[in-house]
Coordinates of C-alpha atoms and ligand atoms in Angstrom, one line a residue:
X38 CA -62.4 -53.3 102.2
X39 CA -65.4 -51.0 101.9
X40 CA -67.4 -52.4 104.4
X41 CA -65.3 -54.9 106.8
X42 CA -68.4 -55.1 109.6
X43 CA -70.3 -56.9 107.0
X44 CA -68.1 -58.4 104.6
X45 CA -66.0 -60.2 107.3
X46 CA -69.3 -60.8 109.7
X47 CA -68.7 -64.2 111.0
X48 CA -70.9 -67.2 109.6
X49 CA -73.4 -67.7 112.4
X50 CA -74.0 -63.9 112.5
X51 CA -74.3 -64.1 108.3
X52 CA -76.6 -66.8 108.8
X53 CA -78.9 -65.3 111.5
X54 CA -79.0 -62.2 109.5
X55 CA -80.1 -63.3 106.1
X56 CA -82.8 -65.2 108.3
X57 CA -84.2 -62.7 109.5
X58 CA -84.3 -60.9 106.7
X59 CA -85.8 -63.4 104.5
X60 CA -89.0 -64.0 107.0
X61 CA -90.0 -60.1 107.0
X62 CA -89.2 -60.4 103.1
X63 CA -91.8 -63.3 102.5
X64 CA -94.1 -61.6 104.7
X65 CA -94.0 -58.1 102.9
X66 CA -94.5 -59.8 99.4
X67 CA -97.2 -61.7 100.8
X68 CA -98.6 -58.9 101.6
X69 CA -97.7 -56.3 98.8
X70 CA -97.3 -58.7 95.3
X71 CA -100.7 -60.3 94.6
X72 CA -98.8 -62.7 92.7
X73 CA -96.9 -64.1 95.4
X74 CA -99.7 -63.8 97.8
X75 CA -101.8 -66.1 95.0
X76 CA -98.5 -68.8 94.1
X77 CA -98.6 -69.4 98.4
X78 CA -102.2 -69.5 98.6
X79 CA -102.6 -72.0 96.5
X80 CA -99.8 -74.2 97.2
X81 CA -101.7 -74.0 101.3
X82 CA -98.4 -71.9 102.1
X83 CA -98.0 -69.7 104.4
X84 CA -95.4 -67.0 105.4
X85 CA -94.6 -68.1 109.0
X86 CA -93.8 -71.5 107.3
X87 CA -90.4 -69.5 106.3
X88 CA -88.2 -68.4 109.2
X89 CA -84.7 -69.9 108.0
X90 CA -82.7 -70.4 104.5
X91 CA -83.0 -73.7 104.7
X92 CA -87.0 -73.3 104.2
X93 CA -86.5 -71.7 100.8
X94 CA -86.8 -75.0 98.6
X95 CA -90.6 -74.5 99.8
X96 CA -91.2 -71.7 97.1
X97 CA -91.2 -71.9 93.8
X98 CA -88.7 -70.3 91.4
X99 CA -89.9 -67.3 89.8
X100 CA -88.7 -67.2 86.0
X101 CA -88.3 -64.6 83.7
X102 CA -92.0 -65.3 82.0
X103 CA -93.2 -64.3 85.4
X104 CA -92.0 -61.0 85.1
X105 CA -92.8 -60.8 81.7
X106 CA -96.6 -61.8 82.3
X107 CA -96.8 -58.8 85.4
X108 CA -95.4 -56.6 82.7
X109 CA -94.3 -53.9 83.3
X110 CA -95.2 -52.8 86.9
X111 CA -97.2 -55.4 88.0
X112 CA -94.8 -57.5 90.3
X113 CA -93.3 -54.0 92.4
X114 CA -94.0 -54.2 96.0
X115 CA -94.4 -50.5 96.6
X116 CA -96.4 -48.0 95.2
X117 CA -94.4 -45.5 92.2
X118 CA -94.7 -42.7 94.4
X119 CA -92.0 -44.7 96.5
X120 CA -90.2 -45.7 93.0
X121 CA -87.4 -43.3 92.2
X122 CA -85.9 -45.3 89.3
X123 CA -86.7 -47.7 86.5
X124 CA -83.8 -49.3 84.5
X125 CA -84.4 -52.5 81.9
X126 CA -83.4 -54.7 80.1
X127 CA -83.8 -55.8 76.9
X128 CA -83.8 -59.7 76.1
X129 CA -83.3 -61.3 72.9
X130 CA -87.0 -61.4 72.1
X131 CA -89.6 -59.5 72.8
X132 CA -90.7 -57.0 76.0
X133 CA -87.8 -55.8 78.4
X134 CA -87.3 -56.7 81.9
X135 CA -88.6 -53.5 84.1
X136 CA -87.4 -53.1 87.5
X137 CA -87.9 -50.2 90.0
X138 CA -86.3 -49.1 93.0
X139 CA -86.7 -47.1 95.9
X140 CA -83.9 -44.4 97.8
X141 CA -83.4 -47.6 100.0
X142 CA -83.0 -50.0 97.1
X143 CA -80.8 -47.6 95.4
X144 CA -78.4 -46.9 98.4
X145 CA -77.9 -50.9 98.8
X146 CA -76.7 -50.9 94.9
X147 CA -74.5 -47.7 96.2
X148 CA -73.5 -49.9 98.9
X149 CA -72.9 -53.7 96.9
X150 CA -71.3 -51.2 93.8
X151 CA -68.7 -49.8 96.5
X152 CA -67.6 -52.7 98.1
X153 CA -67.4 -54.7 94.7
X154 CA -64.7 -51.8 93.5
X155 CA -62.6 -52.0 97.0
X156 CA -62.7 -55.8 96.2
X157 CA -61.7 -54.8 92.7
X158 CA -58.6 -52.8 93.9
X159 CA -60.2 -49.0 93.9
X160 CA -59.8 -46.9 96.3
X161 CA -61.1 -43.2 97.6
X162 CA -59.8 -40.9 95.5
X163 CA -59.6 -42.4 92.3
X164 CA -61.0 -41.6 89.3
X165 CA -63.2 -44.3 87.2
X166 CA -63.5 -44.1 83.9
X167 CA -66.9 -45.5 83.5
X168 CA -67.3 -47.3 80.3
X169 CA -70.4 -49.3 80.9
X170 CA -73.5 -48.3 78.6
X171 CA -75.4 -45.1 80.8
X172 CA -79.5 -45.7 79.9
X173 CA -81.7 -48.0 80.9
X174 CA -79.3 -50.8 81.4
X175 CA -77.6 -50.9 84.9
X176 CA -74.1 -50.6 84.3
X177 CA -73.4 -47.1 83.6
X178 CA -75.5 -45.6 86.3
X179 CA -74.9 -48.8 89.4
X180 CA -71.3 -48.3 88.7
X181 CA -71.0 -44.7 89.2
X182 CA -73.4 -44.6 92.4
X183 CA -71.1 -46.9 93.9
X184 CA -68.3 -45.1 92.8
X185 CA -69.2 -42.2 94.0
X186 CA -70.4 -44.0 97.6
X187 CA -66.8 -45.5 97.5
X188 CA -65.3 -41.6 97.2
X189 CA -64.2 -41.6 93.7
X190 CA -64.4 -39.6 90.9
X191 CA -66.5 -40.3 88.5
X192 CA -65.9 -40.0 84.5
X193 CA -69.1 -41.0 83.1
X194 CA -67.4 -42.0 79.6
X195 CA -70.6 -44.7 78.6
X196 CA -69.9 -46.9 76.0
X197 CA -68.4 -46.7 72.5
X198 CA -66.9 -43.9 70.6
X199 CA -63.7 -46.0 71.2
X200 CA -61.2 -42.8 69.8
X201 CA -62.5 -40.7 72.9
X202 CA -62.1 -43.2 75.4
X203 CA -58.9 -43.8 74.7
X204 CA -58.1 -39.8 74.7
X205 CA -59.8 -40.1 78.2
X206 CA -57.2 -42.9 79.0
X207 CA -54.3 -41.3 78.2
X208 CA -55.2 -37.1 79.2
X209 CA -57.8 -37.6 81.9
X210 CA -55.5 -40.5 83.9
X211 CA -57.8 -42.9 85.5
X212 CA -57.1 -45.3 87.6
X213 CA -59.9 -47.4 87.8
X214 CA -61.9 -48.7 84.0
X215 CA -64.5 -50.6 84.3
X216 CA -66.8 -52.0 80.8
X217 CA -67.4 -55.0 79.3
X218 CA -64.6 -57.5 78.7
X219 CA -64.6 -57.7 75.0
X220 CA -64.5 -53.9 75.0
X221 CA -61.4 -54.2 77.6
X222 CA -60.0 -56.4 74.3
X223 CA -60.7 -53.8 71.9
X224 CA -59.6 -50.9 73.9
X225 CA -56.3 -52.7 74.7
X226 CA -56.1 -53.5 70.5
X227 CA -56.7 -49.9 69.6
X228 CA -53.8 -49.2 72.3
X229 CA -51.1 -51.1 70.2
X230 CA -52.6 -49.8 66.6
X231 CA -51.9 -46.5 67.8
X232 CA -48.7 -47.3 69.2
X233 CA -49.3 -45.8 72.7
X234 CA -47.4 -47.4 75.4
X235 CA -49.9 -49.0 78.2
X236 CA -47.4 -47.6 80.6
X237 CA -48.0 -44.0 80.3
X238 CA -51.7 -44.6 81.1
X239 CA -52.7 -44.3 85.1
X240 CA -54.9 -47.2 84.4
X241 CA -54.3 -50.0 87.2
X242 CA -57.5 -52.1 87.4
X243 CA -60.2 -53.3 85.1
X244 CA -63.6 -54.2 86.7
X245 CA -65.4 -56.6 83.8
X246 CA -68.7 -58.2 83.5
X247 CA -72.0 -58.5 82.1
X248 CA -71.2 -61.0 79.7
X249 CA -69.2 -64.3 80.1
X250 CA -65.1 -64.2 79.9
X251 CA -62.4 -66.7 81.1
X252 CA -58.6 -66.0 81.2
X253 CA -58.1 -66.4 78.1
X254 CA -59.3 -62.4 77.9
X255 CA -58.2 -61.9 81.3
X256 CA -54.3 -63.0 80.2
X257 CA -54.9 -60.3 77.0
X258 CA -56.3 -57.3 78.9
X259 CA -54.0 -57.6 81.5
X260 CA -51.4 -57.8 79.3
X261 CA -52.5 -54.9 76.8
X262 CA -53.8 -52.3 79.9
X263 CA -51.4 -53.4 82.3
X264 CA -53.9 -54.0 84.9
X265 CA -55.4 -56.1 87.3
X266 CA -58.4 -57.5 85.7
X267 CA -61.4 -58.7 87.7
X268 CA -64.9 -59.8 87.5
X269 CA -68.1 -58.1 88.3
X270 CA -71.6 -60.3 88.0
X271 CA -74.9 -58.8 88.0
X272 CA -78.1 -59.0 86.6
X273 CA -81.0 -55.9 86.9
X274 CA -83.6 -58.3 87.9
X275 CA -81.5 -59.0 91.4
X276 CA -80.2 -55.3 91.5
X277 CA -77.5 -54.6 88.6
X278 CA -73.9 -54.7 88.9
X279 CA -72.1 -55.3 92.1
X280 CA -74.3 -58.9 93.1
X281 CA -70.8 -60.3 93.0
X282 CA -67.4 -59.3 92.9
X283 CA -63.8 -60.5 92.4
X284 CA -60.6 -59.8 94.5
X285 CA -57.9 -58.5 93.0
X286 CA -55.5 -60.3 95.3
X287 CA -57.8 -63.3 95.3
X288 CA -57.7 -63.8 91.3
X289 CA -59.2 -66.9 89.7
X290 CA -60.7 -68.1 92.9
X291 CA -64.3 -66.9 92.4
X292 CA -66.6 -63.9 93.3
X293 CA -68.1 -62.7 96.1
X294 CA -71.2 -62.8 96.7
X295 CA -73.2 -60.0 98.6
X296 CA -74.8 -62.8 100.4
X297 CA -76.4 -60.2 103.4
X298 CA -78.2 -58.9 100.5
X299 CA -78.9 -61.5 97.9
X300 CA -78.9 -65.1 99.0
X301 CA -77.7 -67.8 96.5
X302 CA -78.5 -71.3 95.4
X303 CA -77.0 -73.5 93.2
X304 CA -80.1 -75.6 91.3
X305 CA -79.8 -78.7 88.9
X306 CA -81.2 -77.3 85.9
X307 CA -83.7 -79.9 84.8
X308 CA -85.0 -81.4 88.3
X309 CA -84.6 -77.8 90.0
X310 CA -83.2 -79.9 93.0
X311 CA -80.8 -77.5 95.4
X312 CA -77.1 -78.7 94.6
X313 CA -74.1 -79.1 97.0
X314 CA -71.5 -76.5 97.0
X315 CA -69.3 -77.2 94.3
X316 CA -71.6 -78.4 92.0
X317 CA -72.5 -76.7 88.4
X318 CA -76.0 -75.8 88.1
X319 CA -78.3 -72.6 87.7
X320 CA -77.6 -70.1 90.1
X321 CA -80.6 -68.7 91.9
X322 CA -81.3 -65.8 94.3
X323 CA -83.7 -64.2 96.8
X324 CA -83.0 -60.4 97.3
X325 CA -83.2 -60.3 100.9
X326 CA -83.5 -56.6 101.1
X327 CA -85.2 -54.9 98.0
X328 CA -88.2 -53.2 98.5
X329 CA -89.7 -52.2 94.9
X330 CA -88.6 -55.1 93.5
X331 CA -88.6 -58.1 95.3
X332 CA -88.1 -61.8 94.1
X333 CA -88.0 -64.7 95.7
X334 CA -85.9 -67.7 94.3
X335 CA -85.2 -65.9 90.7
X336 CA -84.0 -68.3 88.3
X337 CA -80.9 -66.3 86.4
X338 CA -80.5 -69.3 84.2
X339 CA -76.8 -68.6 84.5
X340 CA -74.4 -72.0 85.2
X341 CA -71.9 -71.6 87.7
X342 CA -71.3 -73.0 91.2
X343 CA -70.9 -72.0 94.5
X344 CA -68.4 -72.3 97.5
X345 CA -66.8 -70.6 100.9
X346 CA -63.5 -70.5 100.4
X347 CA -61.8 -70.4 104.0
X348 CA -58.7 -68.8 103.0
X349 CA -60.3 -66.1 102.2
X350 CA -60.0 -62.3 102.9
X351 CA -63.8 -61.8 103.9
X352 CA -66.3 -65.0 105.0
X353 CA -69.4 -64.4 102.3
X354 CA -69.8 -67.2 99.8
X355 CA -67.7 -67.3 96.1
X356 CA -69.2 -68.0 92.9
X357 CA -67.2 -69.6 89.9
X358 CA -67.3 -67.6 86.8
X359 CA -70.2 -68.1 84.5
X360 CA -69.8 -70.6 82.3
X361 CA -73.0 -68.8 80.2
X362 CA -76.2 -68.8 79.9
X363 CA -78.7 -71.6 79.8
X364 CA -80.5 -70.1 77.3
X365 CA -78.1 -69.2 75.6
X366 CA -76.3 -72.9 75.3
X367 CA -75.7 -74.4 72.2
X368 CA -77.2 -77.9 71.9
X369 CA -74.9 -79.5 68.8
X370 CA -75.5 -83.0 67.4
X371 CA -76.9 -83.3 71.1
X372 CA -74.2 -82.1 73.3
X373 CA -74.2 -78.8 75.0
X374 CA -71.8 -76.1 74.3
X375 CA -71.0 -73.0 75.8
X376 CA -68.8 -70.8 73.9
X377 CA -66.9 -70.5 76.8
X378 CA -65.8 -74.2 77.0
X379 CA -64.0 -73.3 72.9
X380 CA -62.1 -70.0 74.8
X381 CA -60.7 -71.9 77.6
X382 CA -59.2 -74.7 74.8
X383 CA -58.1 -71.4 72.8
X384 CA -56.4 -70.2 75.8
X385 CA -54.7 -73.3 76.7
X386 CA -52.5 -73.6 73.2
X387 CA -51.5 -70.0 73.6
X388 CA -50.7 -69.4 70.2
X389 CA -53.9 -67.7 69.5
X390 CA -55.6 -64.4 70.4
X391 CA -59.2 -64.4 72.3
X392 CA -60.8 -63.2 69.8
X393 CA -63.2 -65.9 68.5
X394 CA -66.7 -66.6 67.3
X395 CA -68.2 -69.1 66.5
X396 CA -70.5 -69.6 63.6
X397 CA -72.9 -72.8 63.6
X398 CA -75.0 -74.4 60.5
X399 CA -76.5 -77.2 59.7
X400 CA -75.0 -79.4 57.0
X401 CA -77.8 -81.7 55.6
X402 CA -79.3 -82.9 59.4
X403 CA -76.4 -82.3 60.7
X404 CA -74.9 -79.4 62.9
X405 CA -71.6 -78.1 61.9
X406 CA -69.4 -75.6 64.5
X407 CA -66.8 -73.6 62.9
X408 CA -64.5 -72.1 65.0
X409 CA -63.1 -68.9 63.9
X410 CA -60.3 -67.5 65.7
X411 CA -57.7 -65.1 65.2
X412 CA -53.7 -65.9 65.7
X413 CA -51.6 -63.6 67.2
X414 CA -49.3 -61.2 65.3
X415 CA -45.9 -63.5 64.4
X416 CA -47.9 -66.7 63.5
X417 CA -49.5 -68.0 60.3
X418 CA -52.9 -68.0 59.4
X419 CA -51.5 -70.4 56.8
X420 CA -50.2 -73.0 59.1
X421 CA -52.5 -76.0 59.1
X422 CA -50.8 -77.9 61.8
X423 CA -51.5 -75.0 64.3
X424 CA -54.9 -75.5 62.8
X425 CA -55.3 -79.1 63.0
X426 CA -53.8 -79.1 67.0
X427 CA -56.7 -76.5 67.6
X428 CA -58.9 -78.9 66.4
X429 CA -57.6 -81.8 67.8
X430 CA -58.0 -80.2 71.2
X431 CA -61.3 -79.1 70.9
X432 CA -62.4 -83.2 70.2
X433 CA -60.6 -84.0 73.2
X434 CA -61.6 -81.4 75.4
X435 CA -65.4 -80.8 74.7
X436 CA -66.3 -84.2 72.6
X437 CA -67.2 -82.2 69.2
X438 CA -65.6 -82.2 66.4
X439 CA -65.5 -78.7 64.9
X440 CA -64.0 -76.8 62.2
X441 CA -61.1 -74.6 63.0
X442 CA -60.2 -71.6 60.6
X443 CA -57.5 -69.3 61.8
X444 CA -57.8 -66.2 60.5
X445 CA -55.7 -63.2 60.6
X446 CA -55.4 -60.2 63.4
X447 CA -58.5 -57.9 63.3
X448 CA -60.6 -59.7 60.9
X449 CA -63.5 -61.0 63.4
X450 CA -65.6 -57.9 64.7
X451 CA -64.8 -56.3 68.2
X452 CA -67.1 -55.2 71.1
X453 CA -68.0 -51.4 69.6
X454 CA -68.9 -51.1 73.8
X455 CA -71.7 -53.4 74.7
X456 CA -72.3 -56.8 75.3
X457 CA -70.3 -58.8 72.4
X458 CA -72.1 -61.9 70.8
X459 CA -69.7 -64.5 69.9
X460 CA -72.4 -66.9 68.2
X461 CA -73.3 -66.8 65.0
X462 CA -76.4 -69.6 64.6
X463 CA -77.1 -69.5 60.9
X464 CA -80.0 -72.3 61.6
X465 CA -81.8 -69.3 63.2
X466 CA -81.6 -67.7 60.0
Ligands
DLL1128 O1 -75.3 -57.1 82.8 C1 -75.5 -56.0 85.0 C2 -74.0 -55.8 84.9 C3 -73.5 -54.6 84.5 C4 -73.1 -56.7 85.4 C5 -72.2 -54.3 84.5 C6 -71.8 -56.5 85.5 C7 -71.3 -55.3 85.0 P1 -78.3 -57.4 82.6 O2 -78.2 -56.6 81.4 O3 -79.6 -57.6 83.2 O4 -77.4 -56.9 83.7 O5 -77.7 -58.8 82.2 C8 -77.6 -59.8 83.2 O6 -75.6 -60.8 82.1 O7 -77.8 -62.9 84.0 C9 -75.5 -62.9 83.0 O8 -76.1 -63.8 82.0 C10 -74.7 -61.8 82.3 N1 -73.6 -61.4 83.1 C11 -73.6 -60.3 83.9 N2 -72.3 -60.2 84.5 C12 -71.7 -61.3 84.1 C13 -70.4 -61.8 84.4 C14 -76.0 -56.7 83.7 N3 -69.5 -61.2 85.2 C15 -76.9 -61.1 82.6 N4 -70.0 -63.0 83.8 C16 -76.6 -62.1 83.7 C17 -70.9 -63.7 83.0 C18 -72.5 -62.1 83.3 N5 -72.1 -63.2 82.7

């Protein structure tokens, strides 16, 4: 454990913390973000009326059109003399989300970063091989401060160029990987197409995120790196990687969240209402500590829910995995999707491999889902009763009937390093 003061810190004493935190937060945004100063004003707000958690349903959410209307600086609390970096990221549409930070900022990411790779199994004195995209995303540079905070040694591989990776793998001997999960699939494909033995790799952990994965990958990296693969959740808007963290020892339980730095709440996505632990909803947080670039109640618009788990190595609150993104949900004939909710059913049979995508039409007025999804070496793209149990259990699992085509190994395209899209939404077209 990186940090076993604070990661272990005894409820009460969590509690009382992130308290006080929060009120000299609300004050210094008051007083340094005009637009936060303004959203109080006029709702007859004012700071002192926050001096516990349990005040925070007073304050509006703040949404990702908030910080694109202040764009690009206009929503930083400190001056840019005080800025030493920017990072962004790019959305779907449009402007990217800018965010700054100052040395303090950046030695709390060093700080989440190195406690989220303990978590993840690493220790000082290992060597990462750092796979997440270096630029103006926050993978490639969050993950190697922390890294480096947590006393390893960092190869600053970056994304893609999937032959040199894998000569990095085998010649260079790290320990530690950390990238996205479908590139963990593809790396782990390439292994076995080149007939190298996942055994003569060093490799012993895989540290995923930034996109949405369930065991279904988890079962095939694992398998194909002979690892321990966890989960790393993070978003730049709260700080970057490292806002939550999986256990090695603690798999499938839920993340970690930094909750001395970044307090959670579970929302119902229409109504906004705070939800009780357990329950599904939007996850929201208020970074109790940032100082360039503070928010208060920041709606990720990723689903999950949230929980303590007292059997637990360290006290601080778990999140589920993600089932996806809000925005990103599929609404079909009415019903919501996540692509997620097809891996899990994929997963269940066992027969096929996790790598899927779905492509989704309209037939007429009518939306059609075909699931795409490749069987494993040894079984029949052919075989229509393997087909028609897929697609029987999709019906009964999710309540939508979709199309299954199997398809052979390696025909759907891989992660080349980034974040993989599994949707294709020909009514976009
Ligand atoms: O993806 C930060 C990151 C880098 C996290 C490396 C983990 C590892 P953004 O590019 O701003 O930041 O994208 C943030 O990605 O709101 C989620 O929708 C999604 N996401 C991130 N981690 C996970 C995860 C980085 N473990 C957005 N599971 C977030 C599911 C994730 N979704």
């Amino acid at each position: 454990m990186y940090n076993e003061k604070v990661e272990k810190m005894p409820l009460e004493e969590l509690r009382a913390l992130q308290n006080a935190r929060l009120s000299s937060l609300v004050q210094r945004v008051y007083r340094d973000v005009p637009f936060y100063k303004k959203q109080f004003d006029q709702l007859g707000l004012h700071p002192n009326d926050i001096q516990t958690v349990a005040d925070l349903h007073k304050i509006p959410f703040t949404r990702k059109t908030d910080l694109r209307d202040h764009y690009p600086y206009g929503l930083f609390a400190k001056p840019m003399e005080e800025v030493r970096r920017i990072h962004a990221s790019s959305g779907t549409t449009g402007k990217p989300t800018v965010v700054g930070y100052t040395q303090d900022d950046l030695d709390v990411f060093d700080e989440v970063v190195a406690r989220s790779l303990a978590c993840a199994g690493a220790q000082p004195g290992m060597k990462l091989h750092n796979a997440y995209g270096y630029g103006l995303f926050t993978g490639g540079l969050g993950m190697h401060g922390g890294a480096t905070k947590l006393g390893m040694a960092v190869i600053p591989v970056s994304g893609g160029m999937t032959e040199r990776q894998l000569t990095i793998l085998q010649d260079f001997k790290p320990e530690v990987i950390c990238c996205t999960p479908s590139y963990a699939q593809t790396l782990s494909e390439e292994l076995v197409k080149r007939d190298i033995d996942p055994k003569e790799l060093a490799v012993k952990h895989a540290v995923l995120g930034a996109e949405p994965w369930t065991e279904a990958i988890r079962a095939q990296v694992e398998r194909g790196l002979q690892v321990t693969a966890t989960n790393i959740y993070g978003l730049s808007e709260i700080i970057g990687p490292g806002v939550s963290q999986e256990d090695f020892e603690e798999k499938g339980t839920g993340s970690y969240i930094w909750e001395d730095h970044f307090y959670p709440e579970v929302v119902h996505k229409d109504t906004g209402a705070p939800l009780p632990y357990g329950e599904e909803g939007v996850l929201v947080f208020t970074t109790l500590t940032k100082q360039a670039f503070p928010l208060l109640r920041y709606w990720t618009n990723d689903i999950c829910s949230i929980n303590y788990d007292s059997n637990a190595k360290r006290t601080h609150i778990k999140m589920s995995s993600i089932k996806g993104r809000s925005d990103d949900m599929l609404i079909i004939r009415g019903v919501n999707l996540f692509p997620t909710q097809v891996e899990e059913v994929i997963h269940t049979l066992g027969f096929l491999s996790a790598n899927y995508r779905l492509v989704v039409s309209r037939e007429g007025t009518m939306d059609a889902v075909t699931v795409e999804v490749e069987t494993v070496s040894g079984t029949n793209p052919e075989d229509d009763q393997l087909r028609q149990k897929l697609q029987r259990s999709i019906k009964n699992t999710i309540g939508l009937s979709m199309t299954v085509a199997l398809k052979a190994p390696n025909s759907i395209p891989r992660s080349q390093g980034g974040k993989l899209n599994r949707v294709q939404d020909l009514r976009k077209l």
